[in-house]
Tab-separated table of C-alpha atoms and ligand atoms in Angstrom:
chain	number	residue	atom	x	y	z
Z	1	UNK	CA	18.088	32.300	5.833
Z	2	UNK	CA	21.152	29.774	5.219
Z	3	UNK	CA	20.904	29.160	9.140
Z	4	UNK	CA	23.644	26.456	9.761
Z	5	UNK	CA	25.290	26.418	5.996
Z	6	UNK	CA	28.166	27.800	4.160
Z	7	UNK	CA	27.804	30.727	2.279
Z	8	UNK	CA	27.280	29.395	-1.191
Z	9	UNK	CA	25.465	30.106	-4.979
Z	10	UNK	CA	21.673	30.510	-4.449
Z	11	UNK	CA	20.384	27.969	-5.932
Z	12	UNK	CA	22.214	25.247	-4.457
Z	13	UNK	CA	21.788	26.447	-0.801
Z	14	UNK	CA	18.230	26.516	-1.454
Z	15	UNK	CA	18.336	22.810	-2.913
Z	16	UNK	CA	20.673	22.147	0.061
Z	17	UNK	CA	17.859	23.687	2.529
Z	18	UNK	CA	15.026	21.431	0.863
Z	19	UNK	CA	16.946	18.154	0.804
Z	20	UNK	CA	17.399	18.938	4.365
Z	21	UNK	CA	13.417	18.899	5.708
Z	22	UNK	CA	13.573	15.501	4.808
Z	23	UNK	CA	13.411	12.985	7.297
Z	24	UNK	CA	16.550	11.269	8.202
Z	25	UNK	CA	18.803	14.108	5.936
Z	26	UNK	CA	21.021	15.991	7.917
Z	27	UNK	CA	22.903	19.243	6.840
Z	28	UNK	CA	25.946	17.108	5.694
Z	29	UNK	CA	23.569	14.747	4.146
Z	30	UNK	CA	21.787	17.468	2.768
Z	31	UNK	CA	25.311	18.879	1.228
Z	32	UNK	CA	26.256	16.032	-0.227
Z	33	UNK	CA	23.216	15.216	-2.016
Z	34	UNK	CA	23.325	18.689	-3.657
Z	35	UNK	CA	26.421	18.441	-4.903
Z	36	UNK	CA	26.080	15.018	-6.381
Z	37	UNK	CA	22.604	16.152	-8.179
Z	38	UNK	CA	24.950	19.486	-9.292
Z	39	UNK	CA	27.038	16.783	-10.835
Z	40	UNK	CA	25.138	14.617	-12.059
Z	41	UNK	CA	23.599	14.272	-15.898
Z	42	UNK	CA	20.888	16.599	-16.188
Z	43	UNK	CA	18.890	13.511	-16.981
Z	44	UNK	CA	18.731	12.246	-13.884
Z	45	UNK	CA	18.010	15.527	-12.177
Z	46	UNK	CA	14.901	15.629	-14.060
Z	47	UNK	CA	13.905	11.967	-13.709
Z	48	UNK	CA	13.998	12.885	-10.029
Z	49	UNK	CA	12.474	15.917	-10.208
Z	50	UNK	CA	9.373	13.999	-12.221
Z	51	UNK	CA	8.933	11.203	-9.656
Z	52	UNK	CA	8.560	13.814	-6.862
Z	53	UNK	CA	6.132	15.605	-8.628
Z	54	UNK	CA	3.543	12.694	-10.562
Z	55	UNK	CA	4.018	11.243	-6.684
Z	56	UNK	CA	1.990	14.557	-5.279
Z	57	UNK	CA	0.014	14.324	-8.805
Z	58	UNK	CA	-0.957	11.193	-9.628
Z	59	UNK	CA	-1.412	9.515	-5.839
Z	60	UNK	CA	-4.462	9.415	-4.012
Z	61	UNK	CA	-6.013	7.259	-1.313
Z	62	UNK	CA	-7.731	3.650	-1.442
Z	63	UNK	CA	-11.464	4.922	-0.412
Z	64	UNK	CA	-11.565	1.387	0.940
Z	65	UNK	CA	-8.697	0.833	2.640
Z	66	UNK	CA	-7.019	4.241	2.945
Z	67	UNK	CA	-3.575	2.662	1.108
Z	68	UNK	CA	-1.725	4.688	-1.124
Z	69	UNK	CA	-2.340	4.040	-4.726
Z	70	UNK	CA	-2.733	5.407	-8.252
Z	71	UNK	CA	-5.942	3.586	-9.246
Z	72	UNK	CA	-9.075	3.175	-6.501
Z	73	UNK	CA	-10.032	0.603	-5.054
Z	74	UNK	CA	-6.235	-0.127	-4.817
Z	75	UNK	CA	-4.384	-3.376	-6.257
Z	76	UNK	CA	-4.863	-5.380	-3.313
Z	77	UNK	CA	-8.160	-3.970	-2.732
Z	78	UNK	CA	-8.974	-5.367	-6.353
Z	79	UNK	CA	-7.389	-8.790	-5.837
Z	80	UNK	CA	-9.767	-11.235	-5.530
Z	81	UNK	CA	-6.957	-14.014	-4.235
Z	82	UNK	CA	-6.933	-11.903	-1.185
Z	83	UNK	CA	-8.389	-13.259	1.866
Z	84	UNK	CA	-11.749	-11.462	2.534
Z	85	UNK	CA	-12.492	-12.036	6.039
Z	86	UNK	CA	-9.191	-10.595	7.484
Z	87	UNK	CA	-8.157	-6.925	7.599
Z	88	UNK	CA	-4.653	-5.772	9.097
Z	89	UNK	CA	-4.918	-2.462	10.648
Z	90	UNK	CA	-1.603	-0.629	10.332
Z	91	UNK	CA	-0.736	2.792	10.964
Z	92	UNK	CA	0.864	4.127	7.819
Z	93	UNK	CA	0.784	2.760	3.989
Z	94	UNK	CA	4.778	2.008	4.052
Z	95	UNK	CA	3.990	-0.519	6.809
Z	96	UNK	CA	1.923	-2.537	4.096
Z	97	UNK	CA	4.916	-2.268	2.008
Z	98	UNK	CA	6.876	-4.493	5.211
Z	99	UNK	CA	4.137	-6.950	5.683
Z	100	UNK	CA	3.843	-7.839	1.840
Z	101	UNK	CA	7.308	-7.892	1.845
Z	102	UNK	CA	7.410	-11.278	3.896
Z	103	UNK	CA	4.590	-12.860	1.625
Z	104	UNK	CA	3.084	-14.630	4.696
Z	105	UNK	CA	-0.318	-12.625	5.106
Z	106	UNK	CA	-3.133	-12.603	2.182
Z	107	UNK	CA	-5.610	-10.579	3.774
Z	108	UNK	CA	-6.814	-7.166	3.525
Z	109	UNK	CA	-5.741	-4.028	4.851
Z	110	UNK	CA	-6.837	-0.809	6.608
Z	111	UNK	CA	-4.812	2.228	6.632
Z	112	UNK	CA	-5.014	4.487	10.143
Z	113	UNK	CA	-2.559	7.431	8.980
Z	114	UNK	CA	-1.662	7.563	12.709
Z	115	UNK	CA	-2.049	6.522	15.605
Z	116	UNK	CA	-3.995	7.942	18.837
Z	117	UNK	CA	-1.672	10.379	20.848
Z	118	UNK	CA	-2.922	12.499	23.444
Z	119	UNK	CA	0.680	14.353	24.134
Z	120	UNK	CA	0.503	15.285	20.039
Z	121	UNK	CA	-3.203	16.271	20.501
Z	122	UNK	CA	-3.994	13.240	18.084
Z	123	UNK	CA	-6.920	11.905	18.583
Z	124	UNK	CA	-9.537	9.081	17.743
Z	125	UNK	CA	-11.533	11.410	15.129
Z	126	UNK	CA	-8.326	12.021	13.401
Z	127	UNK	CA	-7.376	9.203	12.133
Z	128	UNK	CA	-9.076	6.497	9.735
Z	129	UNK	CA	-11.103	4.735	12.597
Z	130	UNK	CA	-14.627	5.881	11.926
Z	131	UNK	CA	-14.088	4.460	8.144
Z	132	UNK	CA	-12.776	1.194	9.708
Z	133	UNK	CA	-15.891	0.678	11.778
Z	134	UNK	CA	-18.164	1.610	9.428
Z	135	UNK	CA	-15.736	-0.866	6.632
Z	136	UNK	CA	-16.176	-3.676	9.206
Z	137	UNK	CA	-19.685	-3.512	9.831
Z	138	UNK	CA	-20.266	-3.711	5.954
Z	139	UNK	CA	-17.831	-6.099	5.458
Z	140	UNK	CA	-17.683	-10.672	6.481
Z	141	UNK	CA	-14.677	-9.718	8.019
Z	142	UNK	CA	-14.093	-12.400	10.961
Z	143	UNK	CA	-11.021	-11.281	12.059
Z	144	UNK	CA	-8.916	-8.024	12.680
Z	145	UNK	CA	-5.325	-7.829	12.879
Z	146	UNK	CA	-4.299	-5.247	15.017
Z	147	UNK	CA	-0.944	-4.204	13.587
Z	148	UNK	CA	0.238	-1.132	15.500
Z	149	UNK	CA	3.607	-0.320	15.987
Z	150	UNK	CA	4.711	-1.379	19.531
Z	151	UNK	CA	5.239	1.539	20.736
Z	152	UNK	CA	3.024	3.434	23.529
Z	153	UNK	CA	0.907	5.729	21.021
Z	154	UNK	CA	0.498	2.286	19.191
Z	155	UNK	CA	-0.663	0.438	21.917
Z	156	UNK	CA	-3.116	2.955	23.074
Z	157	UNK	CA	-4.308	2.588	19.781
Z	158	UNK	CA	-4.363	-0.890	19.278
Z	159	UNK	CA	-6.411	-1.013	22.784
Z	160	UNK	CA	-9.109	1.713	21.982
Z	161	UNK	CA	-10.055	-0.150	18.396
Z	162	UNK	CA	-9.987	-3.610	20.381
Z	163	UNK	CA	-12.635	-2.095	22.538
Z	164	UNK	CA	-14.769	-0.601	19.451
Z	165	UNK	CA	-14.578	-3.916	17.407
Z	166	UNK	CA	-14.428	-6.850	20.270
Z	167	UNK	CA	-18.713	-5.883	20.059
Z	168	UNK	CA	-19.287	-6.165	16.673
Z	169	UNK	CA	-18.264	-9.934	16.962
Z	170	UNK	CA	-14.892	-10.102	15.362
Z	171	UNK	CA	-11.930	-12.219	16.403
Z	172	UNK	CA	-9.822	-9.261	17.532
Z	173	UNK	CA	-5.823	-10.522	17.417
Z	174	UNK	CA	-2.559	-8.176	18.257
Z	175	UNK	CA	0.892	-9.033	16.017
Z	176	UNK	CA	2.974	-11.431	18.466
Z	177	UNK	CA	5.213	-9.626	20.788
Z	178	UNK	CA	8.328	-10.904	18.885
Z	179	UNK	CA	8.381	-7.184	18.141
Z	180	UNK	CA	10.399	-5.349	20.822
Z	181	UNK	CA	8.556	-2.469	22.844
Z	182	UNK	CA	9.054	0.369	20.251
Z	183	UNK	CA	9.284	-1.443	16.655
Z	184	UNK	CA	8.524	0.476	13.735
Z	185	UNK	CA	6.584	-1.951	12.017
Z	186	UNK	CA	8.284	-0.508	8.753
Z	187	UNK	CA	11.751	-1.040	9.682
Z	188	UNK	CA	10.882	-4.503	11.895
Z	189	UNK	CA	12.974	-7.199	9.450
Z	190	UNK	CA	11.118	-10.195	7.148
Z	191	UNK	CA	11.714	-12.669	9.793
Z	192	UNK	CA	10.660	-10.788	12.846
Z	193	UNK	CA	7.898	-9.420	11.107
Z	194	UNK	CA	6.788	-13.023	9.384
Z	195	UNK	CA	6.839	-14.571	12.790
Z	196	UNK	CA	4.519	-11.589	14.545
Z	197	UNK	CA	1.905	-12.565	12.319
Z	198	UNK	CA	2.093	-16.507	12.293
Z	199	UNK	CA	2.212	-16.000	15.998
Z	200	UNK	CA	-0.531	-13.772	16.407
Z	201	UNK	CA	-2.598	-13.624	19.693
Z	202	UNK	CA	-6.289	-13.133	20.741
Z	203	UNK	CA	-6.361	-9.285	22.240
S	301	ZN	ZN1	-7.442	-0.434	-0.960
């Protein structure tokens, strides 16, 4: 049902009631963004339409790493400039996205998709932490970066992996806390971010 919108032609209330599922797009949002794609060249419409579609097509998972990517292993994966012996455990693939973005670290990365949350019933066998381990104990990785979000689910996290990998003998080190309680890695900024790693600490 058009719960919440104006009476209007089918079509566009139902493109009004998918733009609005998406994160951060409320109902005015949602309205607005319908009527500009109503207006705009059918081109574009379709260009849109394609990149939303060869996105659920064409991208699959880094079966090393657990990135994002459209090739496996994925780019960085591949790279052989990248520093071996460090991997930076992050919860979700747009947080890679951040950290390249301040061009400081040149290590690997592994990909959690989540983070441990008893309240949302997630928990340690649901999330990429069983691949980690068994990625670390295969790997001449001397250090793991626990990169978390800040956040309680993230720290509970961060903690549970530091006591899984602190035996295998690997340097276990937490992002600085120059990230405020509750960062979003994603959204943290280049400079906060670039100093979290240079000041990383022992866990
Ligand atoms: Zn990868």
């Amino acid at each position: 049902m058009n719960q919440g919108f104006p009476p209007t032609a089918e079509p566009i209330s139902k493109l009004i009631q998918e733009l609005n599922k998406l994160p951060g797009i409320g109902p005015k949002s949602a309205q607005r963004l319908a009527y500009y794609l109503l207006r705009a060249p059918e081109e574009q419409a379709r260009f849109l339409a394609d990149a939303i579609l060869s996105v659920k097509q064409e991208i699959t998972l880094c079966s090393t790493c657990f990135n994002v990517t459209d090739s496996d292993p994925c780019l960085i994966c591949r790279n052989e400039e990248r520093d071996r012996s460090k991997i930076c455990i992050v919860e979700q693939p747009q947080d890679i996205l951040a950290l390249e973005h301040t061009r400081i670290y040149k290590g690997l990365y592994h990909v959690l998709h989540g983070a441990i949350s008893p309240t949302e019933g997630v928990g340690a066998d649901d999330i990429r932490i069983k691949e980690l381990l068994e990625r670390l104990k295969n790997s001449q990785t001397d250090e793991a970066i626990l990169a978390t979000n800040t956040n309680l689910e993230g720290e509970q996290t961060a903690l549970y992996l530091n006591r899984l990998i602190s035996p295998l003998g690997i340097r276990v080190t937490r992002l600085a806390r120059g990230l405020p309680f509750g960062t979003e890695l994603e959204y943290a900024d280049d400079v906060t971010l670039t100093r979290a790693i240079e000041g990383r600490q022992e866990f």
